[in-house]
Amino acid sequence: KDKELLKNIAYQIDLLNTLGGGVSETYVDIKKLKKGALINVWAAGVNPESFKVVLNNNQLTLFSVLQSEEKPEMAAPMFNRTFMLPPQVNLGGIEAVYEDGQLQVRLPYYEDAGKPREIEIKQL
């Protein structure tokens, strides 16, 4: 039983050493465009399957987890970032694409966002 405990502790130390010295820091860039916004996440050495993108109401959370192949129940967070999305973002049109070591989250605006419109005055 003591050997199993020591083995788990050694694995956790190895995992933390990997996080501290073997994985580069994540870089996030946000661009505002005419038709939407773009969130770019660069994380060298991070497996694409490790990234997760979660939308809850108008809160978008991007994160990645380093998970053990030997022990799937053991995982360590590598990156976590939460964004509060403005009302002009079309939540149903959000897309996430991973290409060449970069996660790109596309946040389209509603077609009429930012355009002035006249409000009809109803007579009662």
mmCIF file with all atom_site columns, C-alpha atoms in Angstrom:
data_model
loop_
_atom_site.group_PDB
_atom_site.id
_atom_site.type_symbol
_atom_site.label_atom_id
_atom_site.label_alt_id
_atom_site.label_comp_id
_atom_site.label_asym_id
_atom_site.label_entity_id
_atom_site.label_seq_id
_atom_site.pdbx_PDB_ins_code
_atom_site.Cartn_x
_atom_site.Cartn_y
_atom_site.Cartn_z
_atom_site.occupancy
_atom_site.B_iso_or_equiv
_atom_site.pdbx_formal_charge
_atom_site.auth_seq_id
_atom_site.auth_comp_id
_atom_site.auth_asym_id
_atom_site.auth_atom_id
_atom_site.pdbx_PDB_model_num
ATOM 1   C CA . LYS A 1 1   ? 0.000   0.000  0.000   1.00 0.00 ? 1   LYS A CA 1
ATOM 2   C CA . ASP A 1 2   ? 2.907   2.356  0.780   1.00 0.00 ? 2   ASP A CA 1
ATOM 3   C CA . LYS A 1 3   ? 4.445   1.588  -2.629  1.00 0.00 ? 3   LYS A CA 1
ATOM 4   C CA . GLU A 1 4   ? 1.213   2.622  -4.347  1.00 0.00 ? 4   GLU A CA 1
ATOM 5   C CA . LEU A 1 5   ? 1.129   5.888  -2.379  1.00 0.00 ? 5   LEU A CA 1
ATOM 6   C CA . LEU A 1 6   ? 4.761   6.648  -3.270  1.00 0.00 ? 6   LEU A CA 1
ATOM 7   C CA . LYS A 1 7   ? 4.107   5.804  -6.902  1.00 0.00 ? 7   LYS A CA 1
ATOM 8   C CA . ASN A 1 8   ? 1.152   8.259  -6.983  1.00 0.00 ? 8   ASN A CA 1
ATOM 9   C CA . ILE A 1 9   ? 3.202   10.983 -5.303  1.00 0.00 ? 9   ILE A CA 1
ATOM 10  C CA . ALA A 1 10  ? 6.078   10.439 -7.744  1.00 0.00 ? 10  ALA A CA 1
ATOM 11  C CA . TYR A 1 11  ? 3.649   10.650 -10.662 1.00 0.00 ? 11  TYR A CA 1
ATOM 12  C CA . GLN A 1 12  ? 2.169   13.923 -9.371  1.00 0.00 ? 12  GLN A CA 1
ATOM 13  C CA . ILE A 1 13  ? 5.654   15.407 -8.941  1.00 0.00 ? 13  ILE A CA 1
ATOM 14  C CA . ASP A 1 14  ? 6.511   14.332 -12.485 1.00 0.00 ? 14  ASP A CA 1
ATOM 15  C CA . LEU A 1 15  ? 3.283   15.911 -13.739 1.00 0.00 ? 15  LEU A CA 1
ATOM 16  C CA . LEU A 1 16  ? 4.040   19.195 -11.959 1.00 0.00 ? 16  LEU A CA 1
ATOM 17  C CA . ASN A 1 17  ? 7.609   19.195 -13.303 1.00 0.00 ? 17  ASN A CA 1
ATOM 18  C CA . THR A 1 18  ? 6.224   18.781 -16.808 1.00 0.00 ? 18  THR A CA 1
ATOM 19  C CA . LEU A 1 19  ? 3.859   21.699 -16.253 1.00 0.00 ? 19  LEU A CA 1
ATOM 20  C CA . GLY A 1 20  ? 6.607   23.855 -14.763 1.00 0.00 ? 20  GLY A CA 1
ATOM 21  C CA . GLY A 1 21  ? 9.323   23.178 -17.279 1.00 0.00 ? 21  GLY A CA 1
ATOM 22  C CA . GLY A 1 22  ? 8.071   21.146 -20.197 1.00 0.00 ? 22  GLY A CA 1
ATOM 23  C CA . VAL A 1 23  ? 5.119   23.157 -21.470 1.00 0.00 ? 23  VAL A CA 1
ATOM 24  C CA . SER A 1 24  ? 5.380   26.660 -22.850 1.00 0.00 ? 24  SER A CA 1
ATOM 25  C CA . GLU A 1 25  ? 3.172   29.481 -21.649 1.00 0.00 ? 25  GLU A CA 1
ATOM 26  C CA . THR A 1 26  ? -0.146  30.045 -23.375 1.00 0.00 ? 26  THR A CA 1
ATOM 27  C CA . TYR A 1 27  ? -0.644  33.280 -25.322 1.00 0.00 ? 27  TYR A CA 1
ATOM 28  C CA . VAL A 1 28  ? -4.085  34.813 -25.981 1.00 0.00 ? 28  VAL A CA 1
ATOM 29  C CA . ASP A 1 29  ? -4.875  37.523 -28.532 1.00 0.00 ? 29  ASP A CA 1
ATOM 30  C CA . ILE A 1 30  ? -8.294  39.135 -29.031 1.00 0.00 ? 30  ILE A CA 1
ATOM 31  C CA . LYS A 1 31  ? -9.156  41.000 -32.224 1.00 0.00 ? 31  LYS A CA 1
ATOM 32  C CA . LYS A 1 32  ? -12.285 43.041 -32.839 1.00 0.00 ? 32  LYS A CA 1
ATOM 33  C CA . LEU A 1 33  ? -13.421 42.958 -36.456 1.00 0.00 ? 33  LEU A CA 1
ATOM 34  C CA . LYS A 1 34  ? -16.370 44.536 -38.293 1.00 0.00 ? 34  LYS A CA 1
ATOM 35  C CA . LYS A 1 35  ? -18.453 41.349 -38.379 1.00 0.00 ? 35  LYS A CA 1
ATOM 36  C CA . GLY A 1 36  ? -17.304 39.839 -35.097 1.00 0.00 ? 36  GLY A CA 1
ATOM 37  C CA . ALA A 1 37  ? -14.427 39.167 -32.763 1.00 0.00 ? 37  ALA A CA 1
ATOM 38  C CA . LEU A 1 38  ? -11.660 36.599 -32.840 1.00 0.00 ? 38  LEU A CA 1
ATOM 39  C CA . ILE A 1 39  ? -9.911  34.935 -29.902 1.00 0.00 ? 39  ILE A CA 1
ATOM 40  C CA . ASN A 1 40  ? -6.600  33.253 -30.803 1.00 0.00 ? 40  ASN A CA 1
ATOM 41  C CA . VAL A 1 41  ? -4.915  30.927 -28.309 1.00 0.00 ? 41  VAL A CA 1
ATOM 42  C CA . TRP A 1 42  ? -1.367  29.654 -28.903 1.00 0.00 ? 42  TRP A CA 1
ATOM 43  C CA . ALA A 1 43  ? -0.109  26.861 -26.689 1.00 0.00 ? 43  ALA A CA 1
ATOM 44  C CA . ALA A 1 44  ? 2.930   25.050 -28.040 1.00 0.00 ? 44  ALA A CA 1
ATOM 45  C CA . GLY A 1 45  ? 3.049   21.392 -27.169 1.00 0.00 ? 45  GLY A CA 1
ATOM 46  C CA . VAL A 1 46  ? -0.626  21.193 -26.177 1.00 0.00 ? 46  VAL A CA 1
ATOM 47  C CA . ASN A 1 47  ? -2.580  18.361 -27.757 1.00 0.00 ? 47  ASN A CA 1
ATOM 48  C CA . PRO A 1 48  ? -5.679  19.667 -29.640 1.00 0.00 ? 48  PRO A CA 1
ATOM 49  C CA . GLU A 1 49  ? -7.885  17.218 -27.736 1.00 0.00 ? 49  GLU A CA 1
ATOM 50  C CA . SER A 1 50  ? -6.787  18.870 -24.471 1.00 0.00 ? 50  SER A CA 1
ATOM 51  C CA . PHE A 1 51  ? -8.602  22.125 -25.301 1.00 0.00 ? 51  PHE A CA 1
ATOM 52  C CA . LYS A 1 52  ? -12.201 22.687 -24.229 1.00 0.00 ? 52  LYS A CA 1
ATOM 53  C CA . VAL A 1 53  ? -14.523 25.581 -25.139 1.00 0.00 ? 53  VAL A CA 1
ATOM 54  C CA . VAL A 1 54  ? -17.611 25.974 -22.958 1.00 0.00 ? 54  VAL A CA 1
ATOM 55  C CA . LEU A 1 55  ? -20.407 28.525 -23.393 1.00 0.00 ? 55  LEU A CA 1
ATOM 56  C CA . ASN A 1 56  ? -22.693 29.163 -20.414 1.00 0.00 ? 56  ASN A CA 1
ATOM 57  C CA . ASN A 1 57  ? -25.182 31.993 -21.033 1.00 0.00 ? 57  ASN A CA 1
ATOM 58  C CA . ASN A 1 58  ? -22.917 34.870 -22.161 1.00 0.00 ? 58  ASN A CA 1
ATOM 59  C CA . GLN A 1 59  ? -19.791 33.496 -20.440 1.00 0.00 ? 59  GLN A CA 1
ATOM 60  C CA . LEU A 1 60  ? -17.222 31.749 -22.657 1.00 0.00 ? 60  LEU A CA 1
ATOM 61  C CA . THR A 1 61  ? -14.564 29.623 -20.950 1.00 0.00 ? 61  THR A CA 1
ATOM 62  C CA . LEU A 1 62  ? -11.493 28.278 -22.753 1.00 0.00 ? 62  LEU A CA 1
ATOM 63  C CA . PHE A 1 63  ? -9.272  25.777 -20.987 1.00 0.00 ? 63  PHE A CA 1
ATOM 64  C CA . SER A 1 64  ? -6.888  22.903 -21.513 1.00 0.00 ? 64  SER A CA 1
ATOM 65  C CA . VAL A 1 65  ? -6.085  19.955 -19.302 1.00 0.00 ? 65  VAL A CA 1
ATOM 66  C CA . LEU A 1 66  ? -2.977  17.777 -19.182 1.00 0.00 ? 66  LEU A CA 1
ATOM 67  C CA . GLN A 1 67  ? -4.254  14.259 -18.631 1.00 0.00 ? 67  GLN A CA 1
ATOM 68  C CA . SER A 1 68  ? -2.237  11.175 -17.831 1.00 0.00 ? 68  SER A CA 1
ATOM 69  C CA . GLU A 1 69  ? -2.350  8.384  -20.397 1.00 0.00 ? 69  GLU A CA 1
ATOM 70  C CA . GLU A 1 70  ? -1.493  5.866  -17.673 1.00 0.00 ? 70  GLU A CA 1
ATOM 71  C CA . LYS A 1 71  ? -4.029  7.214  -15.145 1.00 0.00 ? 71  LYS A CA 1
ATOM 72  C CA . PRO A 1 72  ? -6.920  9.029  -16.879 1.00 0.00 ? 72  PRO A CA 1
ATOM 73  C CA . GLU A 1 73  ? -8.364  10.101 -13.501 1.00 0.00 ? 73  GLU A CA 1
ATOM 74  C CA . MET A 1 74  ? -5.265  12.250 -12.886 1.00 0.00 ? 74  MET A CA 1
ATOM 75  C CA . ALA A 1 75  ? -5.301  15.586 -14.685 1.00 0.00 ? 75  ALA A CA 1
ATOM 76  C CA . ALA A 1 76  ? -3.793  19.034 -14.198 1.00 0.00 ? 76  ALA A CA 1
ATOM 77  C CA . PRO A 1 77  ? -5.113  22.301 -15.616 1.00 0.00 ? 77  PRO A CA 1
ATOM 78  C CA . MET A 1 78  ? -2.696  24.006 -17.990 1.00 0.00 ? 78  MET A CA 1
ATOM 79  C CA . PHE A 1 79  ? -4.720  27.026 -19.086 1.00 0.00 ? 79  PHE A CA 1
ATOM 80  C CA . ASN A 1 80  ? -8.026  28.610 -18.075 1.00 0.00 ? 80  ASN A CA 1
ATOM 81  C CA . ARG A 1 81  ? -9.519  31.869 -19.354 1.00 0.00 ? 81  ARG A CA 1
ATOM 82  C CA . THR A 1 82  ? -13.088 33.172 -19.089 1.00 0.00 ? 82  THR A CA 1
ATOM 83  C CA . PHE A 1 83  ? -14.638 35.918 -21.216 1.00 0.00 ? 83  PHE A CA 1
ATOM 84  C CA . MET A 1 84  ? -17.914 37.771 -20.640 1.00 0.00 ? 84  MET A CA 1
ATOM 85  C CA . LEU A 1 85  ? -19.424 38.186 -24.093 1.00 0.00 ? 85  LEU A CA 1
ATOM 86  C CA . PRO A 1 86  ? -21.192 41.426 -25.035 1.00 0.00 ? 86  PRO A CA 1
ATOM 87  C CA . PRO A 1 87  ? -24.853 41.328 -26.161 1.00 0.00 ? 87  PRO A CA 1
ATOM 88  C CA . GLN A 1 88  ? -23.988 41.930 -29.846 1.00 0.00 ? 88  GLN A CA 1
ATOM 89  C CA . VAL A 1 89  ? -22.314 38.475 -30.102 1.00 0.00 ? 89  VAL A CA 1
ATOM 90  C CA . ASN A 1 90  ? -24.499 35.882 -31.827 1.00 0.00 ? 90  ASN A CA 1
ATOM 91  C CA . LEU A 1 91  ? -24.086 33.036 -29.303 1.00 0.00 ? 91  LEU A CA 1
ATOM 92  C CA . GLY A 1 92  ? -25.545 30.479 -31.724 1.00 0.00 ? 92  GLY A CA 1
ATOM 93  C CA . GLY A 1 93  ? -22.894 31.233 -34.349 1.00 0.00 ? 93  GLY A CA 1
ATOM 94  C CA . ILE A 1 94  ? -19.746 30.776 -32.234 1.00 0.00 ? 94  ILE A CA 1
ATOM 95  C CA . GLU A 1 95  ? -17.179 28.451 -33.823 1.00 0.00 ? 95  GLU A CA 1
ATOM 96  C CA . ALA A 1 96  ? -13.908 26.968 -32.556 1.00 0.00 ? 96  ALA A CA 1
ATOM 97  C CA . VAL A 1 97  ? -11.186 25.776 -34.942 1.00 0.00 ? 97  VAL A CA 1
ATOM 98  C CA . TYR A 1 98  ? -7.781  24.250 -34.135 1.00 0.00 ? 98  TYR A CA 1
ATOM 99  C CA . GLU A 1 99  ? -5.063  24.583 -36.783 1.00 0.00 ? 99  GLU A CA 1
ATOM 100 C CA . ASP A 1 100 ? -1.244  24.600 -36.695 1.00 0.00 ? 100 ASP A CA 1
ATOM 101 C CA . GLY A 1 101 ? -0.947  24.729 -32.900 1.00 0.00 ? 101 GLY A CA 1
ATOM 102 C CA . GLN A 1 102 ? -3.505  27.522 -32.564 1.00 0.00 ? 102 GLN A CA 1
ATOM 103 C CA . LEU A 1 103 ? -7.054  27.474 -31.225 1.00 0.00 ? 103 LEU A CA 1
ATOM 104 C CA . GLN A 1 104 ? -9.235  30.101 -32.878 1.00 0.00 ? 104 GLN A CA 1
ATOM 105 C CA . VAL A 1 105 ? -12.669 30.986 -31.480 1.00 0.00 ? 105 VAL A CA 1
ATOM 106 C CA . ARG A 1 106 ? -14.838 33.023 -33.845 1.00 0.00 ? 106 ARG A CA 1
ATOM 107 C CA . LEU A 1 107 ? -17.491 35.243 -32.276 1.00 0.00 ? 107 LEU A CA 1
ATOM 108 C CA . PRO A 1 108 ? -19.852 36.618 -34.946 1.00 0.00 ? 108 PRO A CA 1
ATOM 109 C CA . TYR A 1 109 ? -21.936 39.716 -34.259 1.00 0.00 ? 109 TYR A CA 1
ATOM 110 C CA . TYR A 1 110 ? -25.625 39.905 -35.027 1.00 0.00 ? 110 TYR A CA 1
ATOM 111 C CA . GLU A 1 111 ? -26.204 41.352 -38.509 1.00 0.00 ? 111 GLU A CA 1
ATOM 112 C CA . ASP A 1 112 ? -27.854 44.517 -37.204 1.00 0.00 ? 112 ASP A CA 1
ATOM 113 C CA . ALA A 1 113 ? -25.566 45.028 -34.194 1.00 0.00 ? 113 ALA A CA 1
ATOM 114 C CA . GLY A 1 114 ? -24.312 48.585 -33.957 1.00 0.00 ? 114 GLY A CA 1
ATOM 115 C CA . LYS A 1 115 ? -26.639 49.893 -36.663 1.00 0.00 ? 115 LYS A CA 1
ATOM 116 C CA . PRO A 1 116 ? -29.070 52.594 -35.587 1.00 0.00 ? 116 PRO A CA 1
ATOM 117 C CA . ARG A 1 117 ? -32.725 51.786 -36.017 1.00 0.00 ? 117 ARG A CA 1
ATOM 118 C CA . GLU A 1 118 ? -35.799 53.851 -35.541 1.00 0.00 ? 118 GLU A CA 1
ATOM 119 C CA . ILE A 1 119 ? -38.204 52.673 -32.870 1.00 0.00 ? 119 ILE A CA 1
ATOM 120 C CA . GLU A 1 120 ? -41.857 52.868 -33.805 1.00 0.00 ? 120 GLU A CA 1
ATOM 121 C CA . ILE A 1 121 ? -43.994 54.879 -31.424 1.00 0.00 ? 121 ILE A CA 1
ATOM 122 C CA . LYS A 1 122 ? -47.269 53.123 -30.714 1.00 0.00 ? 122 LYS A CA 1
ATOM 123 C CA . GLN A 1 123 ? -50.352 55.140 -29.927 1.00 0.00 ? 123 GLN A CA 1
ATOM 124 C CA . LEU A 1 124 ? -52.718 53.765 -27.331 1.00 0.00 ? 124 LEU A CA 1
#
